[in-house]
PDB file of N, CA, C and O in Angstrom:
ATOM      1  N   UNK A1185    -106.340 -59.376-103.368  1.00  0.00           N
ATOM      2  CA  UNK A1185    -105.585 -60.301-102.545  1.00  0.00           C
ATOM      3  C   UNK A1185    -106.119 -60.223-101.124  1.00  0.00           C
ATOM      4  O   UNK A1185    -106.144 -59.154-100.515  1.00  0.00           O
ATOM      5  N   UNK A1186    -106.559 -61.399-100.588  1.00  0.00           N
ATOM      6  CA  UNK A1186    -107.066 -61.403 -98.998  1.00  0.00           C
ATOM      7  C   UNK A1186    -105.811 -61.534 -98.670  1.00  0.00           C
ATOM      8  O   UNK A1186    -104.903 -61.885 -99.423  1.00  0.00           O
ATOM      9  N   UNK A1187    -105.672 -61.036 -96.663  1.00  0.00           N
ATOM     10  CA  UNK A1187    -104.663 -61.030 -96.017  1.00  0.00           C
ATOM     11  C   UNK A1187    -105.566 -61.789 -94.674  1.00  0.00           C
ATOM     12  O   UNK A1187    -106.427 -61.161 -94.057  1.00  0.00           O
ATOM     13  N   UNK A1188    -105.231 -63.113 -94.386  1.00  0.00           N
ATOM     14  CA  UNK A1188    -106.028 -63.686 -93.324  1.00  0.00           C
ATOM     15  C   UNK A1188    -105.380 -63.140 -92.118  1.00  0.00           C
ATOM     16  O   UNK A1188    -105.996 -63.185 -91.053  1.00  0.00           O
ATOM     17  N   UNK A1189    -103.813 -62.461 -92.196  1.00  0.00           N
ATOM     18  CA  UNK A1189    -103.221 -61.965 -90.840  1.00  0.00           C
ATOM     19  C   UNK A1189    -103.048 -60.614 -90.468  1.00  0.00           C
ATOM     20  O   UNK A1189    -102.335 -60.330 -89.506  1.00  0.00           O
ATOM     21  N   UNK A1190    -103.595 -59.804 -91.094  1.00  0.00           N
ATOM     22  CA  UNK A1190    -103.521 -58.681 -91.304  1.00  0.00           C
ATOM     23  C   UNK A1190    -104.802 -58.195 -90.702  1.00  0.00           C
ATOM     24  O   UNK A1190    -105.849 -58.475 -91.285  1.00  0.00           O
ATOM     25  N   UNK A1191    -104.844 -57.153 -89.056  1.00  0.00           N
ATOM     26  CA  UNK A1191    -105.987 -57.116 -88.835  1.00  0.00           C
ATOM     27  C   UNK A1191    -106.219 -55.649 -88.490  1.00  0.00           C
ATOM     28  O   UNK A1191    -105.681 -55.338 -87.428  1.00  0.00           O
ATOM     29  N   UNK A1192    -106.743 -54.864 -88.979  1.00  0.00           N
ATOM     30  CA  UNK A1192    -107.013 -53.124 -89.269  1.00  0.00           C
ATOM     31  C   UNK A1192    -108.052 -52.764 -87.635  1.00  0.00           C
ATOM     32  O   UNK A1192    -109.241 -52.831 -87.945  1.00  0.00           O
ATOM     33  N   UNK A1193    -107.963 -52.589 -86.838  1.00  0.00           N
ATOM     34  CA  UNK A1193    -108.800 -51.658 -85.529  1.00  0.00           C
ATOM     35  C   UNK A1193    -108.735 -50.666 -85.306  1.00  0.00           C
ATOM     36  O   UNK A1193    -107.678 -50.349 -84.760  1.00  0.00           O
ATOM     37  N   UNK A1194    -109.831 -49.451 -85.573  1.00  0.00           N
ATOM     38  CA  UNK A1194    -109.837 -48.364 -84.792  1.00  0.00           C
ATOM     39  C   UNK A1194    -109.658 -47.837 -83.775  1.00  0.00           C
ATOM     40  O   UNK A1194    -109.323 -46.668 -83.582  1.00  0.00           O
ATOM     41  N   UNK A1195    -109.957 -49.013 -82.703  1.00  0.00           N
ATOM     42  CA  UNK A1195    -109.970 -48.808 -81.253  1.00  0.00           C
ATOM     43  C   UNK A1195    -107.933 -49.896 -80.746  1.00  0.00           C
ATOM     44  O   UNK A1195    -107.173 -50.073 -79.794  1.00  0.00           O
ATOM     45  N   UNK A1196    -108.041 -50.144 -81.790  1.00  0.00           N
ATOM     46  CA  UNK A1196    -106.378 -50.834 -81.372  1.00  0.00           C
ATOM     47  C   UNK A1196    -105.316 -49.736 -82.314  1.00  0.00           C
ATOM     48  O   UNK A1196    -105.518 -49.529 -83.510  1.00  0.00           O
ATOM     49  N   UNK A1197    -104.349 -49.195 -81.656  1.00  0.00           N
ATOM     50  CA  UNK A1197    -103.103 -48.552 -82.301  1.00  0.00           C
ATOM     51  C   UNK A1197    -103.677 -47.656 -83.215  1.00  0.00           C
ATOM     52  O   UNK A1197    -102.874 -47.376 -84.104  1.00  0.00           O
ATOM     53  N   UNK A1198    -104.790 -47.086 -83.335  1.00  0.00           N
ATOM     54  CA  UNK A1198    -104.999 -46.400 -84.168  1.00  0.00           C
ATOM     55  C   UNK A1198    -105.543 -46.678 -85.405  1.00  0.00           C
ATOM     56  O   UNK A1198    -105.841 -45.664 -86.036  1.00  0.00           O
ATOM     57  N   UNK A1199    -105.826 -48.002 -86.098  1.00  0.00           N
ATOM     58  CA  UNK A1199    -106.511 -48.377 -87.335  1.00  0.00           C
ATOM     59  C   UNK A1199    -105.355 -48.600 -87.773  1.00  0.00           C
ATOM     60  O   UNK A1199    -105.474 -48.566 -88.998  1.00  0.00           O
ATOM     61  N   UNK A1200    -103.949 -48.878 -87.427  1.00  0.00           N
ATOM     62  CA  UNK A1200    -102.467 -49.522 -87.857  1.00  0.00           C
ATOM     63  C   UNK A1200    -102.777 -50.513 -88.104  1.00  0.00           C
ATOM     64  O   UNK A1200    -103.434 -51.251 -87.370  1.00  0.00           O
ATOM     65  N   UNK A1201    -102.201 -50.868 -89.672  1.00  0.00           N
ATOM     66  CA  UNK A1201    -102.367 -52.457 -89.771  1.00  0.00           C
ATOM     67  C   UNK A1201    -101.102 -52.918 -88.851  1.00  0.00           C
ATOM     68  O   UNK A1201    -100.013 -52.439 -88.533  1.00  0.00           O
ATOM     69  N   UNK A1202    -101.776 -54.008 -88.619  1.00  0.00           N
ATOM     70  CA  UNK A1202    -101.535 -55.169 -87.446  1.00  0.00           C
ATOM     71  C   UNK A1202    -101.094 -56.514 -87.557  1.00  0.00           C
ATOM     72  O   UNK A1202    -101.745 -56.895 -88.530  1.00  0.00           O
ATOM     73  N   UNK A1203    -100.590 -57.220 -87.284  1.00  0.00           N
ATOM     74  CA  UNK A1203    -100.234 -58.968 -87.334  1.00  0.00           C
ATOM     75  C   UNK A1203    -100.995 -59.625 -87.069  1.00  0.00           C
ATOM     76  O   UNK A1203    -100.269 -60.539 -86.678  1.00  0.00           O
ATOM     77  N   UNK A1204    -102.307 -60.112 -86.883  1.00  0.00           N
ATOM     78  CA  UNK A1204    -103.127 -61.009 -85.621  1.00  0.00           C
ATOM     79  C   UNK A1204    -103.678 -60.373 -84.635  1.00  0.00           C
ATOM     80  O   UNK A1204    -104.315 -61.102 -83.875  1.00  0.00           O
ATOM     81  N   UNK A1205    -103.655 -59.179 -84.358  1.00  0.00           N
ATOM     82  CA  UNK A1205    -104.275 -58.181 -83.603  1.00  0.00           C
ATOM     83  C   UNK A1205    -103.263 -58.441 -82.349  1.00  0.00           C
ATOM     84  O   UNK A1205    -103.749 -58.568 -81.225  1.00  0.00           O
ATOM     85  N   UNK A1206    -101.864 -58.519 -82.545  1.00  0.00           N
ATOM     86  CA  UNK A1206    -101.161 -58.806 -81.539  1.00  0.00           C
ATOM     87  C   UNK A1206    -100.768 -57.174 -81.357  1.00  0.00           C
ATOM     88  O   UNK A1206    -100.129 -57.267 -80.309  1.00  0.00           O
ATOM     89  N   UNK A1207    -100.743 -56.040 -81.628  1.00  0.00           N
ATOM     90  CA  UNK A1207    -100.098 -54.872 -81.639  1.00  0.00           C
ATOM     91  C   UNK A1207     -98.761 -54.848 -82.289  1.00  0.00           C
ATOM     92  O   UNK A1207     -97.987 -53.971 -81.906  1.00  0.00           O
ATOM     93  N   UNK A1208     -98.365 -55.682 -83.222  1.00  0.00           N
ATOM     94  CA  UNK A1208     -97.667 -55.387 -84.094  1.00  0.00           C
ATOM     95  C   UNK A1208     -97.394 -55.088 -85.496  1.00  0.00           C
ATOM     96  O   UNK A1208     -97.453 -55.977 -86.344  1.00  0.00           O
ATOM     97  N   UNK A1209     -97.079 -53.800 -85.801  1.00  0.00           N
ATOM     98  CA  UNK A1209     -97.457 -53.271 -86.949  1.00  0.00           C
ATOM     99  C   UNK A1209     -96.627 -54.082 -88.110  1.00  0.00           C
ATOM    100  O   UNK A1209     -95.506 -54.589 -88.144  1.00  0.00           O
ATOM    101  N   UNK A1210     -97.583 -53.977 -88.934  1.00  0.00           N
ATOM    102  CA  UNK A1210     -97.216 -54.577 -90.617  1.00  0.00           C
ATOM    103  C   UNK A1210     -95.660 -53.671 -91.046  1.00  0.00           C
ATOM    104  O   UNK A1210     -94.676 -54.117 -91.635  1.00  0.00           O
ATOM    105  N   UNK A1211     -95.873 -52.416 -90.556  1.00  0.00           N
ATOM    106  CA  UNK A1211     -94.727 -51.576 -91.189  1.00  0.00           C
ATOM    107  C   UNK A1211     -93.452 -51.742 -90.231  1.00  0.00           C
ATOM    108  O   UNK A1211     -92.340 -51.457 -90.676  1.00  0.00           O
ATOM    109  N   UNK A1212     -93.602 -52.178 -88.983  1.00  0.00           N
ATOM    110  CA  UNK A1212     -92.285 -52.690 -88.174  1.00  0.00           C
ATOM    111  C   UNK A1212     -91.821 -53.396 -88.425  1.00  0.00           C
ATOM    112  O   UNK A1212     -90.598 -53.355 -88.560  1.00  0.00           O
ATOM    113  N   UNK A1213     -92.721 -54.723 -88.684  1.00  0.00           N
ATOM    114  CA  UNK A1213     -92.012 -56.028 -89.339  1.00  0.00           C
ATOM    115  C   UNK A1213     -91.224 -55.742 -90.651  1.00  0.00           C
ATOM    116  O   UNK A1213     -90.008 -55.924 -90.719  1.00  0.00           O
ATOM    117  N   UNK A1214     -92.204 -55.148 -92.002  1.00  0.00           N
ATOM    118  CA  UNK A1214     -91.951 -55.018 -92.726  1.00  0.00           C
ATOM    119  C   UNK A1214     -90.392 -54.091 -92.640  1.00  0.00           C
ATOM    120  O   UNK A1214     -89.487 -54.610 -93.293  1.00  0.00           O
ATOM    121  N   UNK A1215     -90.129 -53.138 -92.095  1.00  0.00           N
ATOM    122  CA  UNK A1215     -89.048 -52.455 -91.482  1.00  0.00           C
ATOM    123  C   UNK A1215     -87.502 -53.037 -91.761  1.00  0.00           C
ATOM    124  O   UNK A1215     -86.546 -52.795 -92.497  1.00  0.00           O
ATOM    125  N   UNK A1216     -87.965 -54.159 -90.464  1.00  0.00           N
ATOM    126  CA  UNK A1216     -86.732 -54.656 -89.539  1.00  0.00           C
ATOM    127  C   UNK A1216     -86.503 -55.579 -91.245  1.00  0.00           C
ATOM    128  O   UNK A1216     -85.477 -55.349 -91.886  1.00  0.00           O
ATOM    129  N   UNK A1217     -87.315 -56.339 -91.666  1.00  0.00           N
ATOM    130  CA  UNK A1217     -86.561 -56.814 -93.036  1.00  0.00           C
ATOM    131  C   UNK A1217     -86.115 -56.093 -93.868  1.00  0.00           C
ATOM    132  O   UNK A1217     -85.487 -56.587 -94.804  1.00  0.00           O
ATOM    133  N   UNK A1218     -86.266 -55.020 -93.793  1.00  0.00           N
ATOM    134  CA  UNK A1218     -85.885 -53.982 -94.891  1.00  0.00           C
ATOM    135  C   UNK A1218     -84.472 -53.741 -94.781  1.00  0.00           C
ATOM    136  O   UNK A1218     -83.586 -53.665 -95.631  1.00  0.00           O
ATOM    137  N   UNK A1219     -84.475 -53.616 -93.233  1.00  0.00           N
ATOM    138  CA  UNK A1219     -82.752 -53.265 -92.878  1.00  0.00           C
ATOM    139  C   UNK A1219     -82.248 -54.330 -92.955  1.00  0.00           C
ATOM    140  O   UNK A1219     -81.047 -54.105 -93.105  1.00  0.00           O
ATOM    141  N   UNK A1220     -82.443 -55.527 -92.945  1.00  0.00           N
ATOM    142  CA  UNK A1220     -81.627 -56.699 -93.038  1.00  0.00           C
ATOM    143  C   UNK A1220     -82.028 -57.631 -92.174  1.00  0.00           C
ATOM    144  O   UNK A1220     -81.364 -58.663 -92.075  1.00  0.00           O
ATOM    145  N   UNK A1221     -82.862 -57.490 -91.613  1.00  0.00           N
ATOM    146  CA  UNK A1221     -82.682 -58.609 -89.982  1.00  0.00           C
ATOM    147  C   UNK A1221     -83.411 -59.699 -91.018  1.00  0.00           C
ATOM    148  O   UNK A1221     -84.145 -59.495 -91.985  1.00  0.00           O
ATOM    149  N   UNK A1222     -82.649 -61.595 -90.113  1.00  0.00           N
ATOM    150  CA  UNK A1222     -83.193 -62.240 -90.491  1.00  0.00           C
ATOM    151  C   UNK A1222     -84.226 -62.541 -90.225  1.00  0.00           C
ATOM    152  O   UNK A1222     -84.769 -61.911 -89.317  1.00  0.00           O
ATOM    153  N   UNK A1223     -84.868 -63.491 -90.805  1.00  0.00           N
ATOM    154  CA  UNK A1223     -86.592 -63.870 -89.893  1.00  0.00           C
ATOM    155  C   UNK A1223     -86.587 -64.386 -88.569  1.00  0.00           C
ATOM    156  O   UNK A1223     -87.544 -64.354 -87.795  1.00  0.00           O
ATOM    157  N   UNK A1224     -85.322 -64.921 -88.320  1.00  0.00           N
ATOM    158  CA  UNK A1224     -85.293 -65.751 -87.032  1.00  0.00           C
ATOM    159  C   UNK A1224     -84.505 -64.526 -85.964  1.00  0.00           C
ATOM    160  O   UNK A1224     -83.831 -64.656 -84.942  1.00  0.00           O
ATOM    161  N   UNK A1225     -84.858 -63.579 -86.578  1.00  0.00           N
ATOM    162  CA  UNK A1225     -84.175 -62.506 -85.802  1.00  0.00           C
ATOM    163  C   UNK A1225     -85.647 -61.816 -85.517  1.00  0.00           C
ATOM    164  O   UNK A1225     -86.243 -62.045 -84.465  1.00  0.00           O
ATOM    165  N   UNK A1226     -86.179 -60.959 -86.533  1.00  0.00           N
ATOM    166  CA  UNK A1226     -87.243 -60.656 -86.314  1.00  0.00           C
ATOM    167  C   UNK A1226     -88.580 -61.851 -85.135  1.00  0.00           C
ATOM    168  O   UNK A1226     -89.411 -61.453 -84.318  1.00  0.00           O
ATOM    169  N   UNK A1227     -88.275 -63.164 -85.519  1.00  0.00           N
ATOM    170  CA  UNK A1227     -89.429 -63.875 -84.926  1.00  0.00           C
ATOM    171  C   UNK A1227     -88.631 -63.657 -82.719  1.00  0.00           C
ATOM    172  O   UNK A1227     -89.324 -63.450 -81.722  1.00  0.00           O
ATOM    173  N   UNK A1228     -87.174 -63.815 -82.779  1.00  0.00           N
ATOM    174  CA  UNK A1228     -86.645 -63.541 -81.546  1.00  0.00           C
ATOM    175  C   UNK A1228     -87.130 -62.137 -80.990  1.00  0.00           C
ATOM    176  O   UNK A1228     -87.035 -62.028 -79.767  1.00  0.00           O
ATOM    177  N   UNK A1229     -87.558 -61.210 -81.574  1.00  0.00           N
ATOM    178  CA  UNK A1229     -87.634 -59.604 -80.790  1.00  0.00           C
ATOM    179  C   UNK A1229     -89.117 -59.617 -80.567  1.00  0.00           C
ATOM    180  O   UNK A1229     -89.591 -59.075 -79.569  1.00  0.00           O
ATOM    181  N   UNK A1230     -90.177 -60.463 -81.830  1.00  0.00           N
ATOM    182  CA  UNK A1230     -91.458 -60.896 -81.405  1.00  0.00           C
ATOM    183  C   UNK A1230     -91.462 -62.132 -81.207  1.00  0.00           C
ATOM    184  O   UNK A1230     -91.401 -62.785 -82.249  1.00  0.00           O
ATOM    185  N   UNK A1231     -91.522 -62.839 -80.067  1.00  0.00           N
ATOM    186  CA  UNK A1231     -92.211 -63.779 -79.932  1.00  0.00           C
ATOM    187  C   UNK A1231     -93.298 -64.850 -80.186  1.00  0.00           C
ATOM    188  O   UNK A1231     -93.240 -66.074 -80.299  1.00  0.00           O
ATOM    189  N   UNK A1232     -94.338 -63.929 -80.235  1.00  0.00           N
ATOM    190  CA  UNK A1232     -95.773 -64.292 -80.738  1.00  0.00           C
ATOM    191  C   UNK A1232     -95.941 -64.179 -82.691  1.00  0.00           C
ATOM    192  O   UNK A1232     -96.618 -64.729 -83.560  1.00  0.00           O
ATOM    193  N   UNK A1233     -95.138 -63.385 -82.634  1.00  0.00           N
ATOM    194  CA  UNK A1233     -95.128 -63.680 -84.196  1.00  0.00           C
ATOM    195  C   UNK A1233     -94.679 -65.218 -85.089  1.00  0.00           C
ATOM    196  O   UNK A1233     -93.701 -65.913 -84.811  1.00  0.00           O
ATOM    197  N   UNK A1234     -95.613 -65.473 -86.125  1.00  0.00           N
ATOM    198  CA  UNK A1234     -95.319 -66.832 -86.996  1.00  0.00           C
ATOM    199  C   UNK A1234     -94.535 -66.556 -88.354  1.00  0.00           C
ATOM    200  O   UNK A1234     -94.770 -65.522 -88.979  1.00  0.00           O
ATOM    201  N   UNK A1235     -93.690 -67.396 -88.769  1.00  0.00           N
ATOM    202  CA  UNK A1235     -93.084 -66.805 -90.182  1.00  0.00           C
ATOM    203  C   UNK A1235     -94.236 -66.514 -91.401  1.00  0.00           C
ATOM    204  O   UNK A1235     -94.119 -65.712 -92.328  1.00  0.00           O
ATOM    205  N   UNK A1236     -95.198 -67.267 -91.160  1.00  0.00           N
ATOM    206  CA  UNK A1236     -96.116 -66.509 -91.847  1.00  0.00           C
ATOM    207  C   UNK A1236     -96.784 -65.572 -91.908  1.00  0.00           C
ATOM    208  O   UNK A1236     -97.657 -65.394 -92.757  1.00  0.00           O
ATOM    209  N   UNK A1237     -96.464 -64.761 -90.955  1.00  0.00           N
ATOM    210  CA  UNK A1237     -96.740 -63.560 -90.764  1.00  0.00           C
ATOM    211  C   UNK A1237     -95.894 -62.808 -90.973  1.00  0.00           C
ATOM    212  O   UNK A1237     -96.179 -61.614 -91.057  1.00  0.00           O
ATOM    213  N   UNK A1238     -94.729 -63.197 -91.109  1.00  0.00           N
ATOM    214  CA  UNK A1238     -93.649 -61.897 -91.864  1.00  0.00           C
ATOM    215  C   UNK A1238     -94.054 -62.224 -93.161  1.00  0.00           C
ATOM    216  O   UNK A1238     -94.460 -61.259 -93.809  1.00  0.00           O
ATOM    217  N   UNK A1239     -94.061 -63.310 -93.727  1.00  0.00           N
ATOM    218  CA  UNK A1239     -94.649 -63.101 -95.655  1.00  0.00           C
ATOM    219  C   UNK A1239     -95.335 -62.764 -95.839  1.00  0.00           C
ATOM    220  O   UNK A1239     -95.428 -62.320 -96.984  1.00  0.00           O
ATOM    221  N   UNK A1240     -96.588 -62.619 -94.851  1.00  0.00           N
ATOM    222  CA  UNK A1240     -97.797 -62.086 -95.418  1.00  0.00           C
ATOM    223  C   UNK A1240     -97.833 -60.811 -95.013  1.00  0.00           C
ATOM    224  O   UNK A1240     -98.841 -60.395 -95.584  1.00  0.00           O
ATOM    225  N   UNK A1241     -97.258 -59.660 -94.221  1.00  0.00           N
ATOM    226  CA  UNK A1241     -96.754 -58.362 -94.013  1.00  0.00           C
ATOM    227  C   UNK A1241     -96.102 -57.978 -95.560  1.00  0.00           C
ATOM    228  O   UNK A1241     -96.523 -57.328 -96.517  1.00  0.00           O
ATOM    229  N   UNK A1242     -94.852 -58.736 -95.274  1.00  0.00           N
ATOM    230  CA  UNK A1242     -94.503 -58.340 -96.805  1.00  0.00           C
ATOM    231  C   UNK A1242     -94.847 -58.624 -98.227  1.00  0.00           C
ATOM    232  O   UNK A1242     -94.209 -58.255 -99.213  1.00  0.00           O
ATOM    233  N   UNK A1243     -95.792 -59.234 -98.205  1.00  0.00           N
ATOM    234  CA  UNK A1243     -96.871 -59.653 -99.304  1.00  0.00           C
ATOM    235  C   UNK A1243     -98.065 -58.065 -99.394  1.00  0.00           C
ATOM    236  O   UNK A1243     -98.589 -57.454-100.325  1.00  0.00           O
ATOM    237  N   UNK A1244     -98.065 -57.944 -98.149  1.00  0.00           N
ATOM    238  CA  UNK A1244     -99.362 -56.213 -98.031  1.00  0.00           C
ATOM    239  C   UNK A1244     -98.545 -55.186 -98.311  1.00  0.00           C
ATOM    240  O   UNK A1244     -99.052 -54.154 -98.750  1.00  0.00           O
ATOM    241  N   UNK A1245     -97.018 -55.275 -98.096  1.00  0.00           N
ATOM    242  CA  UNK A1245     -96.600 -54.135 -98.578  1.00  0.00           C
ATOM    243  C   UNK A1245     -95.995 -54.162 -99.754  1.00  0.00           C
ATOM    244  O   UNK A1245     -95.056 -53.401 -99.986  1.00  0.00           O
ATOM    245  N   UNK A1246     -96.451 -55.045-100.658  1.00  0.00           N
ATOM    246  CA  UNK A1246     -95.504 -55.329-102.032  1.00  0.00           C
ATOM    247  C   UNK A1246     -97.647 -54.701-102.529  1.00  0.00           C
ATOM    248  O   UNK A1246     -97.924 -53.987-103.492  1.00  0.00           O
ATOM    249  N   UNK A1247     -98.356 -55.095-101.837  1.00  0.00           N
ATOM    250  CA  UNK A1247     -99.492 -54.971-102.918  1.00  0.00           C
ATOM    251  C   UNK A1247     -99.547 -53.349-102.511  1.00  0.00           C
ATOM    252  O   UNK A1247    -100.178 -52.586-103.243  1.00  0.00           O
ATOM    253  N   UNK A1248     -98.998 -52.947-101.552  1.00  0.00           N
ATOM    254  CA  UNK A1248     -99.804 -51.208-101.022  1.00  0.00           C
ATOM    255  C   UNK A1248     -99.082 -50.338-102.117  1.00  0.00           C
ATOM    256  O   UNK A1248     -99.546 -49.278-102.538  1.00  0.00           O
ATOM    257  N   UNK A1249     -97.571 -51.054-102.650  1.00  0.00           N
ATOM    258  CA  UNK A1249     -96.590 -49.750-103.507  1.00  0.00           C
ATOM    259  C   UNK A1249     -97.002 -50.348-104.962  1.00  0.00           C
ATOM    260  O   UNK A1249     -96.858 -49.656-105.970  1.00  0.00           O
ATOM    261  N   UNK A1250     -97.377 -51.300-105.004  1.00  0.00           N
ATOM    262  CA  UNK A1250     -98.002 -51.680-106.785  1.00  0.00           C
ATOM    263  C   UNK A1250     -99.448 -51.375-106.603  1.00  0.00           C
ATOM    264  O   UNK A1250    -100.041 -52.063-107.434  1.00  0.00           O
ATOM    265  N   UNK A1251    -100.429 -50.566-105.809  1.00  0.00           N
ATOM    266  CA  UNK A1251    -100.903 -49.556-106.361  1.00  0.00           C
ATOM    267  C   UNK A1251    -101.090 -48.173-106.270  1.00  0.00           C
ATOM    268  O   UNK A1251    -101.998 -47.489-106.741  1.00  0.00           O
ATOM    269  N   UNK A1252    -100.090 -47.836-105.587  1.00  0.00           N
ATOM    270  CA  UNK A1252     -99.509 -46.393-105.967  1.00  0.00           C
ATOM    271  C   UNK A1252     -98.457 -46.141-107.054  1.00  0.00           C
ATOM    272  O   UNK A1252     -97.689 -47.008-107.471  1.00  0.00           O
ATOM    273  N   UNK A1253     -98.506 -44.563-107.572  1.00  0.00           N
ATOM    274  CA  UNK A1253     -97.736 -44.548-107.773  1.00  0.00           C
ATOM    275  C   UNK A1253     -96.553 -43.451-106.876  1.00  0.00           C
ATOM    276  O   UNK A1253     -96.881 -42.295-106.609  1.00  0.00           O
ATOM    277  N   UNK A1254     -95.525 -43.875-106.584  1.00  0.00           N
ATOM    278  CA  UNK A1254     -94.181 -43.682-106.190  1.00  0.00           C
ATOM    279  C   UNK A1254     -93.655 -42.310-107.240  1.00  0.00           C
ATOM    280  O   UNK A1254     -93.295 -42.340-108.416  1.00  0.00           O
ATOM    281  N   UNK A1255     -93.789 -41.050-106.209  1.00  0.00           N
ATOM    282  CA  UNK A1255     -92.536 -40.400-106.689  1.00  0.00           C
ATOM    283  C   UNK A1255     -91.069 -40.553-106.847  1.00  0.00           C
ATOM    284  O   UNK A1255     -90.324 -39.822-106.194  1.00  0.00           O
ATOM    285  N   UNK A1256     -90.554 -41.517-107.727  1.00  0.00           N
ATOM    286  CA  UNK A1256     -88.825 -41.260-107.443  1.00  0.00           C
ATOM    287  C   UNK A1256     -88.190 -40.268-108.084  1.00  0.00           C
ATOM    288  O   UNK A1256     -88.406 -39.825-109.213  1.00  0.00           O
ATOM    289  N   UNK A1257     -87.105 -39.834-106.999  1.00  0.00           N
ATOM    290  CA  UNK A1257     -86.572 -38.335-107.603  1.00  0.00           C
ATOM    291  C   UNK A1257     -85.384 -39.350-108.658  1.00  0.00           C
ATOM    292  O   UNK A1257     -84.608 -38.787-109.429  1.00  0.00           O
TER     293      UNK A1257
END
């Protein structure tokens, strides 16, 4: 699966995947939906962020745990 918004830098945040190379991490976004926030909540705290960039965050983290496998106790 390509991710056209998803942008990996060594020299940015550490090699954190990223949104657009805006400094916002895939796992924050991915986060704040986790706890509940809506998209139009999440797109209000980022600005620069597009709703397609929250699906496609959570599209990278649906592919990162289907290929691991997950210890559940």
């Amino acid at each position: 699966m390509a991710f056209t918004r998803i942008t990996i830098d060594q020299a940015m945040m550490g090699g954190v995947a990223c949104l657009r190379g805006l400094r916002i991490p895939v796992a924050t976004v991915v986060g704040m939906v986790a706890e509940g926030r809506a998209e139009a909540e999440v797109l209000e705290a980022y600005p620069d962020l597009e709703a397609e960039d929250i699906r496609e965050a959570l599209r990278c983290a649906a592919e990162a745990v289907r290929e691991r496998a997950l210890p559940l106790a």
